Amino acid sequence: MWIGTDTGLWETLDGGESWNRDNRGLPNVPITRINLSHDWEELLVTTFGRGLFTAPATAVDVMLVSTSPSAEFPERSALLTNYPNPFAGETTLEFTTPNPAHVRLDVFDVLGRRVETVVDQRYRMGVHRLRWNGQALSRGVYLVRMAVDGQPMRAQKMIRR
């Protein structure tokens, strides 16, 4: 499994228990999206501000989960990196739920004060993306934390520029 973050491309070989940075020659810039080409021969990596990069699919282990483009089956609940990050006004928050669950996303400042609850509702299984407008926030570092069925998960850093 691969994930793009604000520090580059990361890979896990154990279902997300541990991660190794492996940029495969890509620049050290935030990655906003990773896809396979329609013929499954290239890994397509979109970066924030540096364009689109490709790597041969032979450089990655490809496993077919479903041929349906709308089927997304996460293994566990997770809050993924927002994009773009840093953001000026709006950013996309992405999270996964392997089962239907009540999800709450809270934004905190660096002093630990909750500045906004982004969402507090039930979601179906899958990958979820939502646009959030943080334009009212001052410039600086913020944390977004996800709670699933009342259980807090690890927070992710967001930078408002």
Short mmCIF file of C-alpha atoms in Angstrom, two decimals, residues 1-157:
data_model
loop_
_atom_site.label_atom_id
_atom_site.label_comp_id
_atom_site.label_asym_id
_atom_site.label_seq_id
_atom_site.Cartn_x
_atom_site.Cartn_y
_atom_site.Cartn_z
CA MET A 1 0.00 0.00 0.00
CA TRP A 2 1.23 3.50 -0.83
CA ILE A 3 0.31 6.86 0.66
CA GLY A 4 1.30 10.36 -0.33
CA THR A 5 1.91 12.88 2.45
CA ASP A 6 3.31 16.37 2.82
CA THR A 7 6.77 14.75 3.09
CA GLY A 8 6.56 12.53 0.01
CA LEU A 9 5.71 8.95 -0.88
CA TRP A 10 5.49 6.23 1.82
CA GLU A 11 5.01 2.46 1.50
CA THR A 12 3.75 -0.23 3.86
CA LEU A 13 4.23 -3.95 3.40
CA ASP A 14 2.36 -4.99 6.56
CA GLY A 15 -1.09 -3.43 6.15
CA GLY A 16 -0.16 -0.09 7.70
CA GLU A 17 1.59 -1.24 10.89
CA SER A 18 4.87 0.33 9.73
CA TRP A 19 5.73 2.76 6.95
CA ASN A 20 8.94 3.39 4.97
CA ARG A 21 9.65 6.52 2.96
CA ASP A 22 10.38 5.67 -0.66
CA ASN A 23 10.07 8.61 -3.05
CA ARG A 24 11.27 6.60 -6.08
CA GLY A 25 13.07 9.65 -7.47
CA LEU A 26 10.16 12.02 -6.84
CA PRO A 27 10.89 15.49 -5.42
CA ASN A 28 10.36 16.08 -1.70
CA VAL A 29 7.00 17.86 -2.07
CA PRO A 30 3.47 17.22 -0.79
CA ILE A 31 1.68 14.50 -2.73
CA THR A 32 -2.01 15.09 -3.36
CA ARG A 33 -3.06 11.91 -5.20
CA ILE A 34 -1.72 8.50 -6.27
CA ASN A 35 -3.35 6.41 -9.01
CA LEU A 36 -2.49 3.64 -11.43
CA SER A 37 -2.70 4.41 -15.13
CA HIS A 38 -5.67 2.88 -16.98
CA ASP A 39 -3.40 0.15 -18.39
CA TRP A 40 -1.82 -0.53 -14.95
CA GLU A 41 1.67 0.12 -16.34
CA GLU A 42 2.48 3.35 -14.49
CA LEU A 43 2.00 4.80 -11.03
CA LEU A 44 0.72 8.39 -11.40
CA VAL A 45 1.69 10.75 -8.58
CA THR A 46 0.25 14.28 -8.43
CA THR A 47 2.19 16.74 -6.29
CA PHE A 48 1.29 20.09 -4.80
CA GLY A 49 2.96 22.73 -6.95
CA ARG A 50 5.35 20.46 -8.88
CA GLY A 51 3.02 18.68 -11.31
CA LEU A 52 2.49 15.03 -12.21
CA PHE A 53 5.19 12.36 -11.98
CA THR A 54 5.16 8.75 -13.10
CA ALA A 55 6.95 5.57 -12.03
CA PRO A 56 6.73 2.17 -13.72
CA ALA A 57 4.10 -0.07 -12.15
CA THR A 58 6.78 -2.74 -11.93
CA ALA A 59 8.26 -0.56 -9.20
CA VAL A 60 5.23 -1.30 -7.03
CA ASP A 61 3.30 -4.42 -6.07
CA VAL A 62 -0.13 -4.16 -7.69
CA MET A 63 -2.97 -6.14 -6.14
CA LEU A 64 -6.42 -6.10 -7.71
CA VAL A 65 -9.06 -5.63 -5.03
CA SER A 66 -11.98 -4.93 -7.32
CA THR A 67 -12.58 -4.09 -10.95
CA SER A 68 -15.32 -1.66 -9.94
CA PRO A 69 -13.92 1.89 -9.95
CA SER A 70 -16.36 2.97 -7.23
CA ALA A 71 -15.55 0.13 -4.81
CA GLU A 72 -13.30 1.27 -1.97
CA PHE A 73 -12.75 -1.19 0.87
CA PRO A 74 -10.48 0.17 3.63
CA GLU A 75 -8.99 -2.28 6.13
CA ARG A 76 -9.34 0.03 9.12
CA SER A 77 -10.47 3.50 10.09
CA ALA A 78 -7.88 6.14 9.35
CA LEU A 79 -7.55 9.86 8.92
CA LEU A 80 -5.46 10.50 5.82
CA THR A 81 -3.41 13.59 5.04
CA ASN A 82 -5.41 16.61 3.95
CA TYR A 83 -4.62 18.23 0.61
CA PRO A 84 -3.42 20.70 -0.23
CA ASN A 85 -1.28 21.07 2.85
CA PRO A 86 -0.33 23.83 3.49
CA PHE A 87 -3.69 25.31 2.50
CA ALA A 88 -4.81 28.89 1.97
CA GLY A 89 -8.56 28.70 2.48
CA GLU A 90 -10.05 25.33 1.68
CA THR A 91 -8.56 21.87 2.04
CA THR A 92 -9.85 18.36 1.41
CA LEU A 93 -10.01 16.06 4.43
CA GLU A 94 -9.95 12.35 3.60
CA PHE A 95 -10.70 9.45 5.94
CA THR A 96 -11.61 5.78 5.75
CA THR A 97 -14.05 3.57 7.62
CA PRO A 98 -14.08 -0.23 7.13
CA ASN A 99 -17.61 -0.45 8.55
CA PRO A 100 -20.48 1.99 9.04
CA ALA A 101 -19.40 4.23 11.93
CA HIS A 102 -20.03 7.52 13.69
CA VAL A 103 -17.18 9.88 12.75
CA ARG A 104 -16.19 13.14 14.38
CA LEU A 105 -13.47 15.41 12.98
CA ASP A 106 -12.24 18.21 15.24
CA VAL A 107 -9.67 20.90 14.46
CA PHE A 108 -7.40 22.07 17.30
CA ASP A 109 -4.86 24.87 17.57
CA VAL A 110 -1.33 24.15 18.85
CA LEU A 111 -2.43 24.94 22.40
CA GLY A 112 -4.95 22.08 22.26
CA ARG A 113 -8.06 24.27 22.02
CA ARG A 114 -10.79 22.95 19.75
CA VAL A 115 -11.43 25.63 17.12
CA GLU A 116 -14.07 23.77 15.10
CA THR A 117 -15.92 20.50 14.76
CA VAL A 118 -15.86 19.78 11.04
CA VAL A 119 -18.20 16.81 11.06
CA ASP A 120 -20.04 14.75 13.68
CA GLN A 121 -22.21 12.15 11.94
CA ARG A 122 -22.57 8.54 10.80
CA TYR A 123 -20.78 7.40 7.62
CA ARG A 124 -21.02 4.27 5.54
CA MET A 125 -18.05 1.99 4.85
CA GLY A 126 -15.46 3.40 2.45
CA VAL A 127 -13.20 6.31 1.68
CA HIS A 128 -14.74 9.71 2.39
CA ARG A 129 -13.59 13.13 1.18
CA LEU A 130 -14.94 16.46 2.24
CA ARG A 131 -13.97 20.04 1.53
CA TRP A 132 -13.42 22.15 4.62
CA ASN A 133 -13.13 25.92 4.64
CA GLY A 134 -10.51 27.03 7.16
CA GLN A 135 -10.28 30.57 5.82
CA ALA A 136 -11.41 32.05 9.15
CA LEU A 137 -8.33 30.59 10.89
CA SER A 138 -5.15 32.58 11.41
CA ARG A 139 -2.00 31.38 9.68
CA GLY A 140 -0.25 28.63 11.58
CA VAL A 141 -0.23 24.95 12.51
CA TYR A 142 -3.42 23.09 13.40
CA LEU A 143 -4.28 19.50 14.21
CA VAL A 144 -7.28 17.61 12.90
CA ARG A 145 -8.31 14.59 14.97
CA MET A 146 -10.72 11.86 14.01
CA ALA A 147 -12.83 9.92 16.51
CA VAL A 148 -14.64 6.77 15.35
CA ASP A 149 -17.55 5.56 17.44
CA GLY A 150 -16.23 7.73 20.27
CA GLN A 151 -12.67 6.37 20.13
CA PRO A 152 -10.08 9.09 19.37
CA MET A 153 -7.50 8.33 16.70
CA ARG A 154 -4.14 9.90 15.96
CA ALA A 155 -4.23 13.58 14.91
CA GLN A 156 -2.80 14.92 11.64
CA LYS A 157 -1.00 18.24 11.21
#
